[in-house]
mmCIF file of N, CA, C and O in Angstrom:
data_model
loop_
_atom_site.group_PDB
_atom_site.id
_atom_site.type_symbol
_atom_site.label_atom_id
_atom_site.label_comp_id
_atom_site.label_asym_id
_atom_site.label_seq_id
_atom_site.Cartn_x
_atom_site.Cartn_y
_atom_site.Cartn_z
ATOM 1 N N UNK A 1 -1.550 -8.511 22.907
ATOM 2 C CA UNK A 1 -2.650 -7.717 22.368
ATOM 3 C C UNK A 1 -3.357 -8.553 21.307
ATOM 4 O O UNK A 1 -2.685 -9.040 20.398
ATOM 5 N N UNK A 2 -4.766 -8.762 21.374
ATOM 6 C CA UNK A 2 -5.534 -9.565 20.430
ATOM 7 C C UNK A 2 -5.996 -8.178 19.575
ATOM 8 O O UNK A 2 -6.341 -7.070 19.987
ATOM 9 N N UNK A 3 -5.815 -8.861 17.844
ATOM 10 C CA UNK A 3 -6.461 -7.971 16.917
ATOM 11 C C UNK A 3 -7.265 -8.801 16.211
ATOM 12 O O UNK A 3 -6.897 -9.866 15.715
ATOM 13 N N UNK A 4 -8.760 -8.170 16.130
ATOM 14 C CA UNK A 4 -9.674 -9.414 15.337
ATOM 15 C C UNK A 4 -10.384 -8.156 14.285
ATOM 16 O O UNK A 4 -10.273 -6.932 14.219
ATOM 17 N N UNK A 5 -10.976 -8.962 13.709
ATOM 18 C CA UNK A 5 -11.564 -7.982 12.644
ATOM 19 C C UNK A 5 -13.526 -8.091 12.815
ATOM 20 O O UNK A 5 -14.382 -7.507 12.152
ATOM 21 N N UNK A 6 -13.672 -9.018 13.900
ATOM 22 C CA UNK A 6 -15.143 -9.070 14.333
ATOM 23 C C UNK A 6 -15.106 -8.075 15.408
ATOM 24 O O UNK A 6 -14.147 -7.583 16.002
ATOM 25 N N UNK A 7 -16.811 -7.827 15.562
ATOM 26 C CA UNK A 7 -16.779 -6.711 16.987
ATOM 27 C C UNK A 7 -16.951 -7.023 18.234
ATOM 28 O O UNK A 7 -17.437 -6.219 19.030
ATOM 29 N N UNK A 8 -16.459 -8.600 18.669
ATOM 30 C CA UNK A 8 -16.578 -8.780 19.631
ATOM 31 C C UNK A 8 -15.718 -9.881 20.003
ATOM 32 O O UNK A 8 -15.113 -10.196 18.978
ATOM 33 N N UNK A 9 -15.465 -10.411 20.692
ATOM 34 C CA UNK A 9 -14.592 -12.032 21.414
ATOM 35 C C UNK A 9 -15.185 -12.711 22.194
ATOM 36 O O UNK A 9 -15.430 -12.469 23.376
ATOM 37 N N UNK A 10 -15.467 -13.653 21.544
ATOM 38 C CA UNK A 10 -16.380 -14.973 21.793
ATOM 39 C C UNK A 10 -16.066 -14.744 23.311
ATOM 40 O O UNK A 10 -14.937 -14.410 23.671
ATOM 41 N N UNK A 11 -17.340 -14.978 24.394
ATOM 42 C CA UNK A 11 -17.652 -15.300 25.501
ATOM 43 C C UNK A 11 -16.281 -14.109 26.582
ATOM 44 O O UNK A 11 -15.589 -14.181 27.597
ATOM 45 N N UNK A 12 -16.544 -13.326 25.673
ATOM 46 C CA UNK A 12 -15.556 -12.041 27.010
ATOM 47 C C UNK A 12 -17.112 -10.834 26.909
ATOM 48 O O UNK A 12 -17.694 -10.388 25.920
ATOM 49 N N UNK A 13 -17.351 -10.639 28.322
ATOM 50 C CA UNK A 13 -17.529 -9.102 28.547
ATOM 51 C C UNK A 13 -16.595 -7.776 28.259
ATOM 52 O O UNK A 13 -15.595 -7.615 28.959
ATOM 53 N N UNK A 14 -16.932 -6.793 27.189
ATOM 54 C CA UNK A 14 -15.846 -5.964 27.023
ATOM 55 C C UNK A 14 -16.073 -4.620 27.639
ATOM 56 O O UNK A 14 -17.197 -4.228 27.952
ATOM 57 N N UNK A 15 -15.338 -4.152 27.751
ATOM 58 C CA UNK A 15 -15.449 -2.447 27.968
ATOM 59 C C UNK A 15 -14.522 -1.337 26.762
ATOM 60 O O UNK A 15 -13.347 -0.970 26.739
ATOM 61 N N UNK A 16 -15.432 -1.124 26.063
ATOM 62 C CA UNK A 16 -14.556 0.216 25.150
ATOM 63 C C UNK A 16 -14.417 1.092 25.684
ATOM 64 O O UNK A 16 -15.069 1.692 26.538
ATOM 65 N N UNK A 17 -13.023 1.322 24.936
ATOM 66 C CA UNK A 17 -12.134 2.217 25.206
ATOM 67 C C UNK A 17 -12.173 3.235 24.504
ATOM 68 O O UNK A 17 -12.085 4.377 24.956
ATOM 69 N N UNK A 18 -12.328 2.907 23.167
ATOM 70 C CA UNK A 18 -12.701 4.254 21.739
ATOM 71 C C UNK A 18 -11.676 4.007 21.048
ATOM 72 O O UNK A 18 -10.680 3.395 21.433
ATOM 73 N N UNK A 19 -11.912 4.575 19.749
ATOM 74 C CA UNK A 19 -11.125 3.872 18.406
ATOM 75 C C UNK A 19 -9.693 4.559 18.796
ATOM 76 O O UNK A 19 -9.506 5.616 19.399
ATOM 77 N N UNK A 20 -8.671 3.567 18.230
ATOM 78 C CA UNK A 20 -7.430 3.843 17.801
ATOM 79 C C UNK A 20 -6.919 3.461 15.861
ATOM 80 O O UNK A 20 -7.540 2.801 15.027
ATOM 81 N N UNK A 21 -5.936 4.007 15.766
ATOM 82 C CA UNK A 21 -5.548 4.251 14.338
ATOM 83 C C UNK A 21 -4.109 4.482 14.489
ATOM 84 O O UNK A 21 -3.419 4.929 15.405
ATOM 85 N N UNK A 22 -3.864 4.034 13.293
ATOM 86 C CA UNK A 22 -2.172 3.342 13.111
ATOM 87 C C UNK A 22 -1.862 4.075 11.800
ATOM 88 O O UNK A 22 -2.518 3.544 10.903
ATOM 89 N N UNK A 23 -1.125 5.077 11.348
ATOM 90 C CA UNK A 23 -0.795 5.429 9.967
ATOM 91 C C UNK A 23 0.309 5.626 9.464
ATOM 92 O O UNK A 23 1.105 5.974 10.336
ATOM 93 N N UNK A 24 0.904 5.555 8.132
ATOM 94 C CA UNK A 24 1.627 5.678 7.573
ATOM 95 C C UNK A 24 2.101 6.153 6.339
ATOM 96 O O UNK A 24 1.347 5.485 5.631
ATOM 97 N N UNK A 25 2.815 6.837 5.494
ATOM 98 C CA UNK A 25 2.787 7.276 4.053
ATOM 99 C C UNK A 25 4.310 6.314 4.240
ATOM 100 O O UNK A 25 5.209 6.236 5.077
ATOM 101 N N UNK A 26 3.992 5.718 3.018
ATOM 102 C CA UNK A 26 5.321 4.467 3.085
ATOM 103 C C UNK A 26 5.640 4.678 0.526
ATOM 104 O O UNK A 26 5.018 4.610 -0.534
ATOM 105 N N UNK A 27 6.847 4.897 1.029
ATOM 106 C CA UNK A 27 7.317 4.849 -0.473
ATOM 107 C C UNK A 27 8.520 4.067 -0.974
ATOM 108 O O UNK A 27 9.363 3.516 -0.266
ATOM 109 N N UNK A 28 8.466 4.104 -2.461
ATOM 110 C CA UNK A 28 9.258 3.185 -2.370
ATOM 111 C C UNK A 28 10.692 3.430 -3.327
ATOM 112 O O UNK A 28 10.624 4.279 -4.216
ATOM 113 N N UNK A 29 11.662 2.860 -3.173
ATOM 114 C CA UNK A 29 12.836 3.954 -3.964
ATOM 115 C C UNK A 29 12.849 4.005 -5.231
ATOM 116 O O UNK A 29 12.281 3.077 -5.806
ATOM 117 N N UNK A 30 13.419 4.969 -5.981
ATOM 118 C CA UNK A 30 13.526 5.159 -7.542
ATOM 119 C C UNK A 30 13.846 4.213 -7.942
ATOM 120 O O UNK A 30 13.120 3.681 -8.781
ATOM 121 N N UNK A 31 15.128 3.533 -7.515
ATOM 122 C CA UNK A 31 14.762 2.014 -8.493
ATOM 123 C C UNK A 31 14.044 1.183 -8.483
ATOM 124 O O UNK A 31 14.068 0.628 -9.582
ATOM 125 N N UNK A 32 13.308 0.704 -7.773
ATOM 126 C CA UNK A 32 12.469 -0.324 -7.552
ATOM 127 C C UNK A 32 11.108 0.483 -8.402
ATOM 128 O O UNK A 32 10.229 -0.177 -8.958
ATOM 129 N N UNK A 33 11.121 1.950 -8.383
ATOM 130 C CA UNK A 33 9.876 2.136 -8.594
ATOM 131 C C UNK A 33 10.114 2.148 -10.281
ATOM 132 O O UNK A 33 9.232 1.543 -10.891
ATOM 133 N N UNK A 34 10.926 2.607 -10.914
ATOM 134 C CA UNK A 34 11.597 2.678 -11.965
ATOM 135 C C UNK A 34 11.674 0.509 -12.597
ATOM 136 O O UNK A 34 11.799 0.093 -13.749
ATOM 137 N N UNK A 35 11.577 -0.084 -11.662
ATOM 138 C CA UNK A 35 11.371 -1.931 -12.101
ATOM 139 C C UNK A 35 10.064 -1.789 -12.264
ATOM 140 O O UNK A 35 9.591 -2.480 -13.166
ATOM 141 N N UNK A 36 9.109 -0.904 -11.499
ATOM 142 C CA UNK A 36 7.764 -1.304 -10.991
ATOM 143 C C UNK A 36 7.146 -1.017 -12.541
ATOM 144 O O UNK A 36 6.190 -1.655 -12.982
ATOM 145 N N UNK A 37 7.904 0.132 -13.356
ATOM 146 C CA UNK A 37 7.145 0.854 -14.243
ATOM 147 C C UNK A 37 7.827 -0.255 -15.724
ATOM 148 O O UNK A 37 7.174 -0.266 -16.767
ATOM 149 N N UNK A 38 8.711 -0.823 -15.650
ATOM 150 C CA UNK A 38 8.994 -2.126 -16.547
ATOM 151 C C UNK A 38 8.304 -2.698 -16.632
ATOM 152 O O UNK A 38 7.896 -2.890 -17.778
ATOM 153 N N UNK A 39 7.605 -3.447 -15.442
ATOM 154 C CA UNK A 39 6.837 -5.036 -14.850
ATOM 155 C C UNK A 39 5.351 -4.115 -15.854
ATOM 156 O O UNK A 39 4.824 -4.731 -16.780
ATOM 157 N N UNK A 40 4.836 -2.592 -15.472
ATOM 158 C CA UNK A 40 3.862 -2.583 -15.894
ATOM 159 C C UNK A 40 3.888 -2.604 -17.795
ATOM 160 O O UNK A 40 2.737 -2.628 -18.229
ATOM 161 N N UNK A 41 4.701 -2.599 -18.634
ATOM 162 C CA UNK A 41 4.699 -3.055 -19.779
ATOM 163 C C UNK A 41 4.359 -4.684 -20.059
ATOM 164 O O UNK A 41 3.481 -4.968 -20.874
ATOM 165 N N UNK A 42 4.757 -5.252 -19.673
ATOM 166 C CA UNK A 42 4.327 -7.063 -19.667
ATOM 167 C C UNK A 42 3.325 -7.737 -18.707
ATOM 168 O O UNK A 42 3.025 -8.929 -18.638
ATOM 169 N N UNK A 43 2.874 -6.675 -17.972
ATOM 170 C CA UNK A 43 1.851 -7.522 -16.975
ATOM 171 C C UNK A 43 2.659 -7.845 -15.428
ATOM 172 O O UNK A 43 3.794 -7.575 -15.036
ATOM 173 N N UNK A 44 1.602 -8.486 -14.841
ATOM 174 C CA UNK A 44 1.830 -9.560 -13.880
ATOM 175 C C UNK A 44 1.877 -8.292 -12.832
ATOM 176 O O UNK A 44 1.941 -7.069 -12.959
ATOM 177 N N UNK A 45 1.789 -9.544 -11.338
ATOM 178 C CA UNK A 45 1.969 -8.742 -10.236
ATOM 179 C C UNK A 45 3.530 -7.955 -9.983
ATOM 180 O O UNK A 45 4.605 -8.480 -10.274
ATOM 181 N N UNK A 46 3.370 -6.629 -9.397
ATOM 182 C CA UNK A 46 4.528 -5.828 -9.189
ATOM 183 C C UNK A 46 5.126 -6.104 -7.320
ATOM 184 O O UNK A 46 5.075 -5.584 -6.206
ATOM 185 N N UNK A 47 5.495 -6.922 -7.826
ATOM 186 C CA UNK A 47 6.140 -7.306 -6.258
ATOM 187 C C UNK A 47 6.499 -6.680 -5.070
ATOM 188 O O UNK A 47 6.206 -6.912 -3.897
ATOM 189 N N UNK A 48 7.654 -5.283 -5.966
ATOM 190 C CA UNK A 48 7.718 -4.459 -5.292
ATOM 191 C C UNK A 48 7.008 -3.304 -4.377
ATOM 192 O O UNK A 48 7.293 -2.713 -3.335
ATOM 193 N N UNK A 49 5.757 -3.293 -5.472
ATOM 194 C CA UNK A 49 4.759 -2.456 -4.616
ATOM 195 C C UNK A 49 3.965 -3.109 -3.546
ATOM 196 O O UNK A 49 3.424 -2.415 -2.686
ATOM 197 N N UNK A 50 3.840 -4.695 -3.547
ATOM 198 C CA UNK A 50 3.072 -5.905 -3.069
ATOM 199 C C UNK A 50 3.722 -5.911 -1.403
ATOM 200 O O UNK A 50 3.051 -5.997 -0.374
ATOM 201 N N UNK A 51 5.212 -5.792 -1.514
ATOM 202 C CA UNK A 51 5.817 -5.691 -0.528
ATOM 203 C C UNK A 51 5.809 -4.542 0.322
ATOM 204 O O UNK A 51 5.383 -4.686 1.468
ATOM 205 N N UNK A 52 6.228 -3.385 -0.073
ATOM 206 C CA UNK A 52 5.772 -2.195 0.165
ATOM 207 C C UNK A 52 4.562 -1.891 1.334
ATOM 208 O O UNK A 52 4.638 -1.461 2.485
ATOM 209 N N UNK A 53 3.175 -2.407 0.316
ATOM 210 C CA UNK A 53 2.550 -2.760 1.404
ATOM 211 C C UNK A 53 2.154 -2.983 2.177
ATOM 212 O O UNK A 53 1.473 -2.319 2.959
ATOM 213 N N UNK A 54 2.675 -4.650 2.179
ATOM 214 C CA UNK A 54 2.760 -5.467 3.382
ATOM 215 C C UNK A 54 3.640 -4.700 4.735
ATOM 216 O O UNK A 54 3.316 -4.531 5.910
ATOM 217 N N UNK A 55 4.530 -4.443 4.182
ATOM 218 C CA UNK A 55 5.298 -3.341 5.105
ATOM 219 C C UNK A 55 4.748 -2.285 5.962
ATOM 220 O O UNK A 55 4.930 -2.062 7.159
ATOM 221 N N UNK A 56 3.873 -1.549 4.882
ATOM 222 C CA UNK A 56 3.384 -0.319 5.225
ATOM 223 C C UNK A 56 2.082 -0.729 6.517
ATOM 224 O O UNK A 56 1.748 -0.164 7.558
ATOM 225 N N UNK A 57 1.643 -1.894 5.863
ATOM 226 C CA UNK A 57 0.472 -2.279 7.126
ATOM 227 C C UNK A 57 0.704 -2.581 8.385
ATOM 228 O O UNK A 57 0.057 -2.189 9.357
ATOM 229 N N UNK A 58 2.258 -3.757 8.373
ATOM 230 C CA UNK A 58 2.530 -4.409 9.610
ATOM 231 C C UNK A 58 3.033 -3.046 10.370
ATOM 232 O O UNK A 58 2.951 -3.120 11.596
ATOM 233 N N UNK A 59 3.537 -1.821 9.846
ATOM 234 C CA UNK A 59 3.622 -0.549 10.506
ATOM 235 C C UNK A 59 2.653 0.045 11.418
ATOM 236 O O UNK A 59 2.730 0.288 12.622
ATOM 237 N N UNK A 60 1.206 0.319 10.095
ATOM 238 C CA UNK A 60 0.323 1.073 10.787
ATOM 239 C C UNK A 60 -0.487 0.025 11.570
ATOM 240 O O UNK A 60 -1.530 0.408 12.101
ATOM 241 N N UNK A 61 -0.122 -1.226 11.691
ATOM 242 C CA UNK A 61 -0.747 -1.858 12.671
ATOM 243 C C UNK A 61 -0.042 -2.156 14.127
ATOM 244 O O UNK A 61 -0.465 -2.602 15.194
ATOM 245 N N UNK A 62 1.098 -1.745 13.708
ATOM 246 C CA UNK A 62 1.874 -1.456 15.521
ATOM 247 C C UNK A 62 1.617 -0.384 15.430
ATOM 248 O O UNK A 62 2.237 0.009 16.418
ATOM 249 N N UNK A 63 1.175 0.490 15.024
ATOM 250 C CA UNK A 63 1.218 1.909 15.573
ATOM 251 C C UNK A 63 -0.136 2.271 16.178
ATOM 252 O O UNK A 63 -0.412 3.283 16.822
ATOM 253 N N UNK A 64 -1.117 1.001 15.766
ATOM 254 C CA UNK A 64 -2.565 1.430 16.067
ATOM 255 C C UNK A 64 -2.769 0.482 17.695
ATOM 256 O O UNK A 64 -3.261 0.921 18.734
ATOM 257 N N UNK A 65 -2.189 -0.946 17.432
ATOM 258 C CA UNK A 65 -1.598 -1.248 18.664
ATOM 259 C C UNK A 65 -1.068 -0.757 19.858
ATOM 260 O O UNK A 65 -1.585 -1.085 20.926
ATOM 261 N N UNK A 66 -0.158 -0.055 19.818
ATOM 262 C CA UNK A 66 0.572 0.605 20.530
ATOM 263 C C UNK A 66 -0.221 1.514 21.058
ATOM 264 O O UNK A 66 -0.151 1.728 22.268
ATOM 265 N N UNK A 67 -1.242 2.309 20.138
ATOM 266 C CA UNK A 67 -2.117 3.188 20.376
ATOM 267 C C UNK A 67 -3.098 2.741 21.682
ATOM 268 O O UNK A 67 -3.335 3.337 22.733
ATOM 269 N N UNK A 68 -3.448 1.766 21.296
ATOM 270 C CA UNK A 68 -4.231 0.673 22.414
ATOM 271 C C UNK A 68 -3.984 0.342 23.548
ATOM 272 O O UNK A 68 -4.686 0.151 24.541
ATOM 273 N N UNK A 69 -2.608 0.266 23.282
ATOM 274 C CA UNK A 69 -1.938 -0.497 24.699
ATOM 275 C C UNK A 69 -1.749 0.826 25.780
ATOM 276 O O UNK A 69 -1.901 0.798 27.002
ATOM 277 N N UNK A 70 -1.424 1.819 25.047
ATOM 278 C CA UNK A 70 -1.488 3.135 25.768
ATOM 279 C C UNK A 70 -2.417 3.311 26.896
ATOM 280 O O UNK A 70 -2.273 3.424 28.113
ATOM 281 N N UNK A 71 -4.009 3.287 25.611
ATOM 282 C CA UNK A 71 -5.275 2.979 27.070
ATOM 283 C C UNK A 71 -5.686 2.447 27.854
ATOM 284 O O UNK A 71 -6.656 2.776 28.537
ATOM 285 N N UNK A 72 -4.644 0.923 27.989
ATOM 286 C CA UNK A 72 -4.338 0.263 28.823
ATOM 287 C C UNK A 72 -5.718 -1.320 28.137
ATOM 288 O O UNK A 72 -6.530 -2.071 28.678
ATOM 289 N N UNK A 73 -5.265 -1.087 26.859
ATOM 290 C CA UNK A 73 -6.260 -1.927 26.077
ATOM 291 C C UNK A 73 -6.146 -3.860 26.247
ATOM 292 O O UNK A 73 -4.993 -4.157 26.560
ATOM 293 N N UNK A 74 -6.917 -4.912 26.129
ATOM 294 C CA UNK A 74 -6.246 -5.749 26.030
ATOM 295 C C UNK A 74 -6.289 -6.466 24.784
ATOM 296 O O UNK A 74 -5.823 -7.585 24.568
ATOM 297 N N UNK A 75 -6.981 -5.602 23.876
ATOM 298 C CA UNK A 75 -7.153 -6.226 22.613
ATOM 299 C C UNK A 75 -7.909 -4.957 21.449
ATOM 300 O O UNK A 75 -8.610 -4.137 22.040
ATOM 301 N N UNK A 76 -7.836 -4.827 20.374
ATOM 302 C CA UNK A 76 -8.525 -4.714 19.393
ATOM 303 C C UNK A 76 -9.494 -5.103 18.938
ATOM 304 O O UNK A 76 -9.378 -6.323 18.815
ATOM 305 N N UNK A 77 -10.939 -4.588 18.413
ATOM 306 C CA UNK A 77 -11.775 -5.459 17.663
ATOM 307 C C UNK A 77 -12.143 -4.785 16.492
ATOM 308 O O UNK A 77 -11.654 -3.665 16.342
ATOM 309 N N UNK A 78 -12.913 -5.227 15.608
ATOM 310 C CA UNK A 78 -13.208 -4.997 14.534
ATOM 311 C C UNK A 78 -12.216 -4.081 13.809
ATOM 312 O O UNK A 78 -12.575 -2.938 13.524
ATOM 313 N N UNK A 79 -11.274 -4.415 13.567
ATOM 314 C CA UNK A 79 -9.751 -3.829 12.954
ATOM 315 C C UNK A 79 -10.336 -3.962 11.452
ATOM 316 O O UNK A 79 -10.963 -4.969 11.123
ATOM 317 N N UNK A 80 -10.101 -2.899 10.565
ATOM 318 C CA UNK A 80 -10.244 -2.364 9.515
ATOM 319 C C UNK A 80 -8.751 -1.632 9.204
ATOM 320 O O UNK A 80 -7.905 -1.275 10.024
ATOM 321 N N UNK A 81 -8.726 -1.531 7.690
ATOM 322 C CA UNK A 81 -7.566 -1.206 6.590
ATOM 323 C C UNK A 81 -8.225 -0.535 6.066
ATOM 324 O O UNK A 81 -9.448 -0.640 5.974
ATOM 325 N N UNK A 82 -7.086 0.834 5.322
ATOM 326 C CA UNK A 82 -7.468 1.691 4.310
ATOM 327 C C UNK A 82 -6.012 2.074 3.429
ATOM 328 O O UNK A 82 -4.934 2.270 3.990
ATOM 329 N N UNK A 83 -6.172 2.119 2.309
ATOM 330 C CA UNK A 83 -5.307 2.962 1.829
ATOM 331 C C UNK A 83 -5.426 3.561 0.290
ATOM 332 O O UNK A 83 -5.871 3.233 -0.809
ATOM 333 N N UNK A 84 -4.674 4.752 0.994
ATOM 334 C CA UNK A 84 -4.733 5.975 -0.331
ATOM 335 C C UNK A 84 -3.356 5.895 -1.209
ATOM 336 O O UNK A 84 -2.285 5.397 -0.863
ATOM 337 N N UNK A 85 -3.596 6.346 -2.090
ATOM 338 C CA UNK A 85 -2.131 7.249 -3.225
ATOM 339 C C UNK A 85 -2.242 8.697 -2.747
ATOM 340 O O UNK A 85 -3.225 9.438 -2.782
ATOM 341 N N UNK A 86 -0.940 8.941 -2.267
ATOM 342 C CA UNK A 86 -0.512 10.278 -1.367
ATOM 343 C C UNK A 86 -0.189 11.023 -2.904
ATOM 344 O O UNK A 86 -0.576 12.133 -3.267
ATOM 345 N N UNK A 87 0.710 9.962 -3.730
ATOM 346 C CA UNK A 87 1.314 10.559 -4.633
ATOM 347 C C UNK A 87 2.125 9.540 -5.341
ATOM 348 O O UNK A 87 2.310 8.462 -4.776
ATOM 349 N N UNK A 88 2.842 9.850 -7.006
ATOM 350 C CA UNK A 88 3.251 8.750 -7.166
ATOM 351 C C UNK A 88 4.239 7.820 -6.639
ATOM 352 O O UNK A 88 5.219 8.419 -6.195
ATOM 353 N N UNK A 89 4.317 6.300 -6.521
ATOM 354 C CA UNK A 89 5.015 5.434 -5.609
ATOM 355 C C UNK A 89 4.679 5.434 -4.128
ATOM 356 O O UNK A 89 5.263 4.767 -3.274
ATOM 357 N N UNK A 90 3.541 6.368 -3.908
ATOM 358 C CA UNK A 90 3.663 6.651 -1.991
ATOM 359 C C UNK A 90 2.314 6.609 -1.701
ATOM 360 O O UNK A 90 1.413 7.220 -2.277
ATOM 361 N N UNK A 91 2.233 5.807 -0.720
ATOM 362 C CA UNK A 91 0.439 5.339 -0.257
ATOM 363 C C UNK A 91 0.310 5.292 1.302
ATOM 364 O O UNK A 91 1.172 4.794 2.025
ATOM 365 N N UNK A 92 -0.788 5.829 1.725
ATOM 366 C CA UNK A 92 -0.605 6.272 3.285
ATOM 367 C C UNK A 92 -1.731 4.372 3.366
ATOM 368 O O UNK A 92 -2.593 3.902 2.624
ATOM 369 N N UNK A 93 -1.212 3.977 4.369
ATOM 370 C CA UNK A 93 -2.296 2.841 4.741
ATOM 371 C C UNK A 93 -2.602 3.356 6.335
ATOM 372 O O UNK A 93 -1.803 4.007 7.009
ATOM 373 N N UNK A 94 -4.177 2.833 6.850
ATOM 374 C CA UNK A 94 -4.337 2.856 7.934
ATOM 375 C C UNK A 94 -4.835 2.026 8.363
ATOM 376 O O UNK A 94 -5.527 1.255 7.699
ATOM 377 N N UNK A 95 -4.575 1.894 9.995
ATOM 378 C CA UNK A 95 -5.069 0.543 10.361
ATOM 379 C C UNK A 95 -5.744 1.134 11.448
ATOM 380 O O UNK A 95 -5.205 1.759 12.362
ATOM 381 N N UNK A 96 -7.341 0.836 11.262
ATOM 382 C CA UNK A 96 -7.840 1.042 12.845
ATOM 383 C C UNK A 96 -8.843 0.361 13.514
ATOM 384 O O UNK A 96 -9.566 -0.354 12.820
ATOM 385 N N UNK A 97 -8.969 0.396 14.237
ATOM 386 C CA UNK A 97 -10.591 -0.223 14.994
ATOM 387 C C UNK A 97 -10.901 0.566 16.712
ATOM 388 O O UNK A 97 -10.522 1.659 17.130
ATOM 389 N N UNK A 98 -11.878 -0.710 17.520
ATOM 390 C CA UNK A 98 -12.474 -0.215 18.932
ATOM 391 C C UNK A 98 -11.129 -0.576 20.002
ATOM 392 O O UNK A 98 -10.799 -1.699 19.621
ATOM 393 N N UNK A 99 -10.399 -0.275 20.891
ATOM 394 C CA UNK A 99 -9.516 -0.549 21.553
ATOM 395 C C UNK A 99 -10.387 -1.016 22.799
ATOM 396 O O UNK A 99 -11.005 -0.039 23.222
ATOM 397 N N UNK A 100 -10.725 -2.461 23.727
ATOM 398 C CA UNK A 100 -11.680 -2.936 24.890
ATOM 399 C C UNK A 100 -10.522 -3.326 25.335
ATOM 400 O O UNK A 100 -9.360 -3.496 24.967
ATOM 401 N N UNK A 101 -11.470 -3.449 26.603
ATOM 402 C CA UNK A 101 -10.374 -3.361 28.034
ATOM 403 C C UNK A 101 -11.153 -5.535 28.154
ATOM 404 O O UNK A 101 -12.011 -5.811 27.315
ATOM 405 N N UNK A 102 -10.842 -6.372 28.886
ATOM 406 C CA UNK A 102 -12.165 -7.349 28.576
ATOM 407 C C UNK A 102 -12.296 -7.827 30.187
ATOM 408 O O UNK A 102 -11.489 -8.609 30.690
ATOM 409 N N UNK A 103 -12.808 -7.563 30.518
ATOM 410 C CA UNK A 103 -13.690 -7.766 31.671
ATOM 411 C C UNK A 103 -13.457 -8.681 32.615
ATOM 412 O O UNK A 103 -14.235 -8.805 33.561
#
C-alpha cells in the first residue's frame, strides 16, 4: 500500500475510491505521565508524550490503511494528520486521506 501526502502519483491514472480514516484515543500511564509533569518544571522536550504519539499515529495509520485495502485500494493519497486532547494525558490522532484504485 503506497501512502503519499500529494494528491496524486507521478504518471499513474487513478480511480477514487473515497476517503478513509484511521483513529485512535491513545494515553499514557500514571507514571510516565506523573515524569511528564516533572520534565514540565525544567523545560525541554517530554519524551514520553513524543513517543506516545509516534505510537498513536503508526496506529491510526494502519487503521486508515487497512481501511483502504478493504476497498480493494492500491494506495493512499494526500494523507493528512490530526490530533486532539480527549482529556488529560489522552489525545485521539487521525490519519486520513483519498483511498485510488491506479489504473
Amino acid at each position: 500500500m503506497k501512502l503519499v501526502s500529494i494528491d496524486y502519483l507521478p504518471g499513474c491514472e487513478l480511480e477514487v475510491l473515497g476517503l478513509v480514516k484511521g483513529a485512535v484515543v491513545y494515553s499514557k500511564s500514571f507514571g510516565k505521565d506523573f515524569m511528564a509533569g516533572m520534565k514540565n518544571l525544567v523545560g525541554g522536550e517530554i519524551k514520553g508524550y513524543t513517543e506516545m504519539l509516534a505510537d498513536a499515529r503508526a496506529i491510526a495509520t494502519k487503521r486508515m490503511a487497512d481501511e483502504a485495502e478493504a476497498l480493494g485500494a492500491d494506495a493512499v493519497i494526500n494523507v493528512r494528520y490530526g490530533s486532539s486532547s480527549v482529556m488529560q494525558s489522552a489525545a485521539e490522532v487521525i490519519a486520513y486521506g483519498t483511498a485510488v484504485k491506479i489504473k
